[in-house]
mmCIF file of C-alpha atoms in Angstrom:
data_model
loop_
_atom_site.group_PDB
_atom_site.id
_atom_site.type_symbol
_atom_site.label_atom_id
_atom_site.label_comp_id
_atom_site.label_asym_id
_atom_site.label_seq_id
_atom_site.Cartn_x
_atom_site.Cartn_y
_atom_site.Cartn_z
ATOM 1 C CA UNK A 1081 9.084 -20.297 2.681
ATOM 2 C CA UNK A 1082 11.883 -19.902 5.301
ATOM 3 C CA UNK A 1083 13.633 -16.193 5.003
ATOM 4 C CA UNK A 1084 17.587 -17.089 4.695
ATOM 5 C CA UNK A 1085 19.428 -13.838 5.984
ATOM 6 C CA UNK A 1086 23.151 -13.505 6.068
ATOM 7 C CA UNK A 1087 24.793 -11.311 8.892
ATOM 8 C CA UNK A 1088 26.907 -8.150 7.214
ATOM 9 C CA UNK A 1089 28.238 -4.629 8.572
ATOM 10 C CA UNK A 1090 25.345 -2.703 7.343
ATOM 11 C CA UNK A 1091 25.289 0.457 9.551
ATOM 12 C CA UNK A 1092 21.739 2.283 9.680
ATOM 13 C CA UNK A 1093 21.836 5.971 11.286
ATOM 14 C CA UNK A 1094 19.309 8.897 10.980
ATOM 15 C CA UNK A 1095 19.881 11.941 8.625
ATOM 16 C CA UNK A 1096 20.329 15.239 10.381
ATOM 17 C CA UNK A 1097 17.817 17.756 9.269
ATOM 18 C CA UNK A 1098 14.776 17.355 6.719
ATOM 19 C CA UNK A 1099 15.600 14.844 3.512
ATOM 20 C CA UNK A 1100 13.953 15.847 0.472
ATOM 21 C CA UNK A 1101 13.467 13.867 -2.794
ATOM 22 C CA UNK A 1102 12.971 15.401 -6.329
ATOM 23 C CA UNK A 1103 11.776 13.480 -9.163
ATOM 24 C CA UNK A 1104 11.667 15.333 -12.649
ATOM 25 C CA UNK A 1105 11.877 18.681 -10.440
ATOM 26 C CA UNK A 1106 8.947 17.767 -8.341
ATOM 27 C CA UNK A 1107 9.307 17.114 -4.692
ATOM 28 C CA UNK A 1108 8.183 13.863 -3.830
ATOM 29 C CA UNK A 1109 8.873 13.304 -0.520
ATOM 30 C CA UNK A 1110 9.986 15.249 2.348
ATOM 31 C CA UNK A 1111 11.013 13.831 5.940
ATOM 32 C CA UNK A 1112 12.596 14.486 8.673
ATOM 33 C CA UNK A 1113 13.076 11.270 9.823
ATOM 34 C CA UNK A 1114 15.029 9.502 6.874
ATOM 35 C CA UNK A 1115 17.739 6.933 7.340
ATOM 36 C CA UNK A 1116 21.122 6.087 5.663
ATOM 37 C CA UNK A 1117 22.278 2.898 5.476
ATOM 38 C CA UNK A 1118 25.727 2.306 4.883
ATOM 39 C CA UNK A 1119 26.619 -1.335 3.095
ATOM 40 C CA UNK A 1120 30.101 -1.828 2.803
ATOM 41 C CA UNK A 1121 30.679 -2.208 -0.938
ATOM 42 C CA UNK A 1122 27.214 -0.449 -1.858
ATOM 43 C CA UNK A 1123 26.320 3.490 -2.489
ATOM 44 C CA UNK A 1124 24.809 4.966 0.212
ATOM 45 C CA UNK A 1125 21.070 4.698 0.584
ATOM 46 C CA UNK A 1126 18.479 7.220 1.575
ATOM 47 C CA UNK A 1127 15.633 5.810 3.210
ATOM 48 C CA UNK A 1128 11.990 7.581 3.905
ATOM 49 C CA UNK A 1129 9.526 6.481 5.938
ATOM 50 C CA UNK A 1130 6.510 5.262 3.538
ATOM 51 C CA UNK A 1131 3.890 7.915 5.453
ATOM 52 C CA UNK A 1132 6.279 11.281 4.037
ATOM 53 C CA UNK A 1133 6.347 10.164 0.089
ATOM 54 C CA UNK A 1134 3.362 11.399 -1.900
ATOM 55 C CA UNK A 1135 0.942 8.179 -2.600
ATOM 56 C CA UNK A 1136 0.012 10.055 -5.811
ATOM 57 C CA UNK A 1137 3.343 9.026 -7.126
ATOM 58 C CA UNK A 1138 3.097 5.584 -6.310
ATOM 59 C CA UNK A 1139 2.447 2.873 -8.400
ATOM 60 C CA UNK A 1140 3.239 -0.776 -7.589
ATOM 61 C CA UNK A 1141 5.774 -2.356 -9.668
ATOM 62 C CA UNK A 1142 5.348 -6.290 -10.051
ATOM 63 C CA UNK A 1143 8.855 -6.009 -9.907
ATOM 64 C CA UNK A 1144 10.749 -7.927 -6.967
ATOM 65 C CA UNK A 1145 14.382 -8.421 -5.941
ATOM 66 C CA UNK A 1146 16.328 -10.717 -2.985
ATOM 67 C CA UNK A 1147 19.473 -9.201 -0.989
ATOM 68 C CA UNK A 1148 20.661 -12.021 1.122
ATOM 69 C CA UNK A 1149 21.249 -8.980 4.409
ATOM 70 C CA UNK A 1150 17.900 -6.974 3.535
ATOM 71 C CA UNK A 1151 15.631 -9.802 2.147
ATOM 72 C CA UNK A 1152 12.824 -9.436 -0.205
ATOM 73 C CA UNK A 1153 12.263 -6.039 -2.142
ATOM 74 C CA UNK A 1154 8.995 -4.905 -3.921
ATOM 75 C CA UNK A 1155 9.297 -1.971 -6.307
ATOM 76 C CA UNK A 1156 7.018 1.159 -7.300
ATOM 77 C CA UNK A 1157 7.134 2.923 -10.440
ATOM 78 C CA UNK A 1158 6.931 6.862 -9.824
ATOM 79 C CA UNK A 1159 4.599 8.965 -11.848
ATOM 80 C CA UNK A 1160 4.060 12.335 -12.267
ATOM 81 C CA UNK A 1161 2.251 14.534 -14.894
ATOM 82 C CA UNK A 1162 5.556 15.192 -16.395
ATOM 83 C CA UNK A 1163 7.588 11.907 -16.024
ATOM 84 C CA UNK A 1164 7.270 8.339 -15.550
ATOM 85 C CA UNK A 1165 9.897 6.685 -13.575
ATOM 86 C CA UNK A 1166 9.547 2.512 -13.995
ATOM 87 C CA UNK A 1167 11.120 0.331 -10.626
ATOM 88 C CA UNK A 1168 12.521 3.829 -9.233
ATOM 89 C CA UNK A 1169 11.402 3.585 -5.444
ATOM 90 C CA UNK A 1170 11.483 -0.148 -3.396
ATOM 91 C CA UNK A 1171 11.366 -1.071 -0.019
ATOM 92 C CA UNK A 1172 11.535 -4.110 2.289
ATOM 93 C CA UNK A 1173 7.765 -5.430 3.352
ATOM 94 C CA UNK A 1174 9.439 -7.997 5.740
ATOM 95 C CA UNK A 1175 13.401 -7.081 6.151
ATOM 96 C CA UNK A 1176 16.052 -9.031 7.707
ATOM 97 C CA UNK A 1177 16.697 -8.578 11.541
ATOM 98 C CA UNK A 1178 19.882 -6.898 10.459
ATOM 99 C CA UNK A 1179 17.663 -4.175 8.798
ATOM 100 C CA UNK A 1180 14.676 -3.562 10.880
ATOM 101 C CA UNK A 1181 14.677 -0.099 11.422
ATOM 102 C CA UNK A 1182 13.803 0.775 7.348
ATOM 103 C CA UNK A 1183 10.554 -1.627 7.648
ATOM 104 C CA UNK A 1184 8.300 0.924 5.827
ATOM 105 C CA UNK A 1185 10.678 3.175 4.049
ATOM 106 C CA UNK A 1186 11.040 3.682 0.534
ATOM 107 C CA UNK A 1187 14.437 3.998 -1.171
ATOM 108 C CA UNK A 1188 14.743 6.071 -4.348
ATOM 109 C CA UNK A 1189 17.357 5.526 -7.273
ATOM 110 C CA UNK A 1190 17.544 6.886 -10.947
ATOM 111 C CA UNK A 1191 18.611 9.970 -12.960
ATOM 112 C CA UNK A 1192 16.383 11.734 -12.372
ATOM 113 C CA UNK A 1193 16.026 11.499 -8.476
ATOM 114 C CA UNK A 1194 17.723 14.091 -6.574
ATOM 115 C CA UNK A 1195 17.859 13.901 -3.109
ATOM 116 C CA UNK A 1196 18.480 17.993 -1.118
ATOM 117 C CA UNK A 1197 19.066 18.471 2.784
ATOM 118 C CA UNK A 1198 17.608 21.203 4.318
ATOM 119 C CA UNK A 1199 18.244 22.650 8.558
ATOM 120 C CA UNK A 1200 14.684 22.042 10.494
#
């Protein structure tokens, strides 16, 4: 299958400081080198490198999604002992050119992720 990927003004820089992310009250992941990537037209996204989220939290999703500038995106569900979060975390396995740099980070969305910023 041939990857189709469409050129837009996606702008990918790294977050100043350390990025943490709370699900349910419990920190899940804590980096300090996150990314934000900026899509014209999209909310601003939070990205972690794979290696600073918690595997314990981590359940694959069978869930999958296509974005014509990022390409293909496989889902986790989030666990904890308190919560259950279904599709909340996804990342790219193989992402567009445009998008390299988050090749193994995870996104986070839902109501009850929070994302804090902390000074190293």
């Amino acid at each position: 299958m041939t990857r189709q990927c469409l050129d837009k003004d996606i702008k990918i820089t790294p977050v100043q400081g350390r990025v943490h992310v709370i699900f349910d009250d419990a920190e899940i992941a804590s980096s300090l080198n996150a990314l934000e990537l900026d899509e014209p037209g999209a909310p601003l996204r939070i990205y972690v490198p794979r290696g600073d989220v918690r595997e314990d939290v981590l359940e694959m999703s069978e869930t999958h999604t296509t974005c014509p500038y990022k390409g293909v995106a496989s889902y986790y569900n989030l666990k904890t002992l308190t919560a259950d979060g279904p599709d909340q975390a996804w990342y790219y396995p193989d992402p567009c050119p445009l998008v390299e740099p988050i090749r193994d980070h995870l996104a986070f969305w839902g109501d009850r992720i929070e994302y804090r910023r902390s000074e190293v």
